[in-house]
Short mmCIF file of C-alpha atoms in Angstrom, two decimals:
data_model
loop_
_atom_site.label_atom_id
_atom_site.label_comp_id
_atom_site.label_asym_id
_atom_site.label_seq_id
_atom_site.Cartn_x
_atom_site.Cartn_y
_atom_site.Cartn_z
CA GLU A 1 0.01 -0.33 -0.15
CA ALA A 2 1.90 3.30 -1.06
CA GLY A 3 2.08 6.53 1.66
CA VAL A 4 1.06 9.44 2.26
CA ALA A 5 3.08 11.56 -0.33
CA GLN A 6 3.60 14.68 -1.01
CA SER A 7 5.11 17.43 -2.99
CA PRO A 8 7.61 19.57 -3.14
CA ARG A 9 10.13 18.15 -0.57
CA TYR A 10 11.67 21.27 -0.09
CA LYS A 11 10.33 25.15 -1.00
CA ILE A 12 12.60 28.79 -0.63
CA ILE A 13 10.79 32.02 -0.86
CA GLU A 14 11.05 35.54 0.12
CA LYS A 15 8.99 36.69 2.35
CA ARG A 16 5.33 38.30 0.74
CA GLN A 17 4.91 35.37 -1.90
CA SER A 18 2.80 32.59 -2.41
CA VAL A 19 3.42 28.80 -2.36
CA ALA A 20 1.58 25.35 -2.19
CA PHE A 21 1.94 22.72 -1.07
CA TRP A 22 0.38 18.79 -2.48
CA CYS A 23 -1.23 15.93 -0.30
CA ASN A 24 -2.30 12.38 -1.92
CA PRO A 25 -3.03 10.50 0.93
CA ILE A 26 -2.78 6.65 1.23
CA SER A 27 -6.46 5.72 -1.45
CA GLY A 28 -9.61 5.26 0.76
CA HIS A 29 -8.70 7.64 3.97
CA ALA A 30 -11.73 9.33 4.39
CA THR A 31 -10.31 11.67 6.93
CA LEU A 32 -6.53 14.24 5.76
CA TYR A 33 -4.36 16.64 8.09
CA TRP A 34 -2.70 19.38 7.49
CA TYR A 35 -0.19 19.94 10.54
CA GLN A 36 2.73 22.68 10.23
CA GLN A 37 5.68 21.15 12.83
CA ILE A 38 8.15 24.70 13.99
CA LEU A 39 11.99 22.70 14.17
CA GLY A 40 12.01 21.32 17.35
CA GLN A 41 7.83 21.10 18.18
CA GLY A 42 5.33 18.92 17.90
CA PRO A 43 3.18 19.38 15.53
CA LYS A 44 -0.24 21.85 15.25
CA LEU A 45 -3.02 20.93 13.71
CA LEU A 46 -4.03 23.53 10.60
CA ILE A 47 -7.12 22.17 8.93
CA GLN A 48 -8.75 18.89 9.19
CA PHE A 49 -10.89 17.32 6.78
CA GLN A 50 -13.91 14.80 6.22
CA ASN A 51 -13.88 13.70 2.48
CA ASN A 52 -14.49 17.26 0.98
CA GLY A 53 -15.99 18.82 4.46
CA VAL A 54 -13.22 20.53 6.11
CA VAL A 55 -13.70 19.49 10.17
CA ASP A 56 -12.47 21.38 12.42
CA ASP A 57 -10.21 24.80 10.70
CA SER A 58 -9.93 26.85 14.27
CA GLN A 59 -6.09 27.33 14.23
CA LEU A 60 -5.62 28.16 10.28
CA PRO A 61 -4.13 31.79 10.16
CA LYS A 62 -7.03 32.57 7.70
CA ASP A 63 -5.98 35.75 6.12
CA ARG A 64 -2.82 33.53 4.60
CA PHE A 65 -3.81 30.05 4.36
CA SER A 66 -5.84 28.62 2.42
CA ALA A 67 -6.55 24.39 1.97
CA GLU A 68 -9.34 22.94 -0.24
CA ARG A 69 -10.05 18.91 -0.85
CA LEU A 70 -11.29 18.91 -4.24
CA LYS A 71 -13.49 15.57 -4.96
CA GLY A 72 -12.15 14.02 -1.10
CA VAL A 73 -8.82 12.62 -2.62
CA ASP A 74 -5.85 14.48 -2.92
CA SER A 75 -5.35 18.50 -0.88
CA THR A 76 -3.44 21.35 -1.44
CA LEU A 77 -2.54 24.04 1.18
CA LYS A 78 -1.48 27.59 -0.01
CA ILE A 79 -0.23 30.30 1.99
CA GLN A 80 -0.34 34.44 0.58
CA PRO A 81 1.51 36.48 1.60
CA ALA A 82 4.30 34.10 3.92
CA LYS A 83 5.63 35.44 6.43
CA LEU A 84 8.75 34.77 7.70
CA GLU A 85 7.01 33.33 10.60
CA ASP A 86 5.27 30.94 8.30
CA SER A 87 9.15 29.12 8.30
CA ALA A 88 8.62 25.25 8.72
CA VAL A 89 7.94 21.76 8.37
CA TYR A 90 4.19 21.36 6.66
CA LEU A 91 3.00 17.10 7.08
CA CYS A 92 -0.26 15.90 5.80
CA ALA A 93 -1.53 13.28 7.09
CA SER A 94 -4.69 10.92 6.85
CA SER A 95 -6.56 7.97 7.98
CA ARG A 96 -9.18 5.70 7.78
CA THR A 97 -10.26 4.69 11.35
CA TRP A 98 -9.72 7.26 14.57
CA ASP A 99 -6.84 5.77 16.37
CA GLU A 100 -4.70 6.17 13.75
CA GLN A 101 -2.89 8.65 11.06
CA TYR A 102 -0.14 7.86 9.04
CA PHE A 103 1.90 10.85 8.21
CA GLY A 104 3.18 11.38 4.37
CA PRO A 105 8.07 12.82 4.82
CA GLY A 106 6.23 16.97 4.99
CA THR A 107 7.01 19.82 2.80
CA ARG A 108 9.90 21.95 4.46
CA LEU A 109 9.39 25.71 4.15
CA THR A 110 11.83 28.13 4.76
CA VAL A 111 10.84 31.69 4.56
CA THR A 112 13.30 34.82 3.62
CA THR B 1 -6.21 25.76 25.19
CA GLN B 2 -5.50 22.07 25.98
CA LEU B 3 -1.65 21.34 26.28
CA LEU B 4 0.31 18.41 27.02
CA GLU B 5 4.12 18.95 27.47
CA GLN B 6 6.65 16.51 27.76
CA SER B 7 9.91 15.48 29.48
CA PRO B 8 12.47 15.94 29.08
CA GLN B 9 13.44 17.92 26.10
CA PHE B 10 16.50 16.41 25.60
CA LEU B 11 17.76 12.91 26.47
CA SER B 12 21.03 12.02 25.46
CA ILE B 13 22.58 8.48 26.76
CA GLN B 14 24.85 5.38 26.29
CA GLU B 15 23.61 2.14 23.94
CA GLY B 16 22.14 -1.04 26.59
CA GLU B 17 20.46 2.38 29.84
CA ASN B 18 17.67 2.63 30.20
CA LEU B 19 14.88 5.47 29.58
CA THR B 20 11.66 7.00 30.63
CA VAL B 21 9.62 9.79 28.28
CA TYR B 22 6.61 12.08 29.97
CA CYS B 23 3.62 13.52 28.71
CA ASN B 24 1.35 15.18 30.50
CA SER B 25 -1.77 17.26 30.57
CA SER B 26 -4.88 19.06 33.11
CA SER B 27 -7.12 17.33 30.19
CA VAL B 28 -8.69 14.05 29.65
CA PHE B 29 -7.93 12.51 26.98
CA SER B 30 -9.92 10.04 25.07
CA SER B 31 -7.04 7.96 23.85
CA LEU B 32 -3.72 9.17 23.61
CA GLN B 33 -0.77 8.19 20.76
CA TRP B 34 2.96 8.03 21.13
CA TYR B 35 4.94 8.50 17.33
CA ARG B 36 8.54 8.66 16.21
CA GLN B 37 9.87 11.26 14.14
CA GLU B 38 13.41 10.71 12.86
CA PRO B 39 15.02 13.87 10.67
CA GLY B 40 13.15 14.91 7.12
CA GLU B 41 10.07 12.25 7.70
CA GLY B 42 6.88 12.59 8.95
CA PRO B 43 6.09 10.50 12.56
CA VAL B 44 5.58 7.31 12.58
CA LEU B 45 2.93 5.81 15.26
CA LEU B 46 4.36 2.94 18.15
CA VAL B 47 1.39 2.48 19.98
CA THR B 48 -2.49 4.08 20.59
CA VAL B 49 -4.01 4.04 24.62
CA VAL B 50 -7.93 4.14 25.69
CA THR B 51 -8.59 2.54 28.79
CA GLY B 52 -6.82 4.42 31.98
CA GLY B 53 -4.08 2.15 33.68
CA GLU B 54 -3.45 0.67 30.38
CA VAL B 55 -0.25 -0.84 29.42
CA LYS B 56 1.26 -1.75 26.50
CA LYS B 57 4.68 -3.29 25.52
CA LEU B 58 5.75 -2.81 22.16
CA LYS B 59 9.04 -5.30 21.97
CA ARG B 60 11.27 -2.82 24.35
CA LEU B 61 8.79 -0.55 24.92
CA THR B 62 6.07 -0.43 26.86
CA PHE B 63 3.74 2.44 27.00
CA GLN B 64 1.49 3.75 30.01
CA PHE B 65 -1.81 5.63 29.91
CA GLY B 66 -2.19 7.03 33.66
CA ASP B 67 -5.35 5.94 35.51
CA ALA B 68 -7.36 9.40 35.02
CA ARG B 69 -5.76 9.62 31.25
CA LYS B 70 -4.44 12.84 31.70
CA ASP B 71 -0.44 11.64 31.60
CA SER B 72 1.19 8.47 29.73
CA SER B 73 4.89 7.48 29.34
CA LEU B 74 6.78 5.85 27.22
CA HIS B 75 9.58 3.75 29.05
CA ILE B 76 12.83 2.37 27.11
CA THR B 77 14.70 -1.10 28.12
CA ALA B 78 17.69 -0.99 27.36
CA ALA B 79 18.13 1.98 23.78
CA GLN B 80 19.39 1.13 21.24
CA PRO B 81 21.13 3.58 18.21
CA GLY B 82 18.09 2.99 16.62
CA ASP B 83 15.29 4.18 19.21
CA THR B 84 17.32 7.71 18.49
CA GLY B 85 14.66 9.85 17.47
CA LEU B 86 11.96 12.72 18.62
CA TYR B 87 9.14 10.47 20.37
CA LEU B 88 6.02 12.58 20.00
CA CYS B 89 2.44 11.68 22.07
CA ALA B 90 -0.59 12.83 21.04
CA GLY B 91 -3.93 13.33 22.39
CA ALA B 92 -7.74 12.66 21.92
CA SER B 93 -10.16 15.18 21.94
CA GLY B 94 -12.69 13.39 19.86
CA THR B 95 -12.87 11.39 17.37
CA TYR B 96 -9.55 12.14 14.89
CA LYS B 97 -8.58 14.99 16.19
CA TYR B 98 -4.81 14.93 18.64
CA ILE B 99 -3.05 17.68 20.14
CA PHE B 100 0.45 16.51 19.73
CA GLY B 101 3.00 17.01 22.84
CA THR B 102 5.84 19.88 23.11
CA GLY B 103 8.20 16.47 22.13
CA THR B 104 11.59 14.19 23.77
CA ARG B 105 14.72 14.78 21.16
CA LEU B 106 16.30 10.95 22.43
CA LYS B 107 19.78 10.42 21.27
CA VAL B 108 21.38 6.94 22.23
CA LEU B 109 25.44 6.98 21.24
CA ALA B 110 27.37 3.53 20.38
#
């Protein structure tokens, strides 16, 4: 079974530029998560989808971050415009049952 | 706001030593998970504990969920260099929603 795929793996942008990350979850997993992990810290949930509907986006900075999951499969997370403090690893995870999460390798974003 | 504090934050030990990592909160969780994350990779699930007082073993790793379901511990016996990584606990505040702890970075020296 293929794991969670993410791209790109690394991205360097200047502040005020925009960037997009892509996630392809494990086939059949209805729940998809985007997390932000700042160096040395635990992941922080940004948004949670159930199929193509948003379950929780309470910690998503909606003035600059947006996410969508069209057709309930792939998902895209966008930042526009980026700030220095957005430098982090962005992790995508998916699950089929409540007691598991499978993570992708993450996208390391550096904002200069 | 629910918080999960892990201790210690950093731990460097010699191969063969035992260690315990703690995960504490003032909130009650319906379940708790432990993950290990290696550099450049996403976290990998090690175990899920559900019942207060529950103990689970995974080879040399022993996980315990506190009786009140507010805390958990991870004990590693005879640590090996392959155990090196970032250990994360994650508490469930509802089904499918997890809050991650601050992390414990473990380095096992050969």
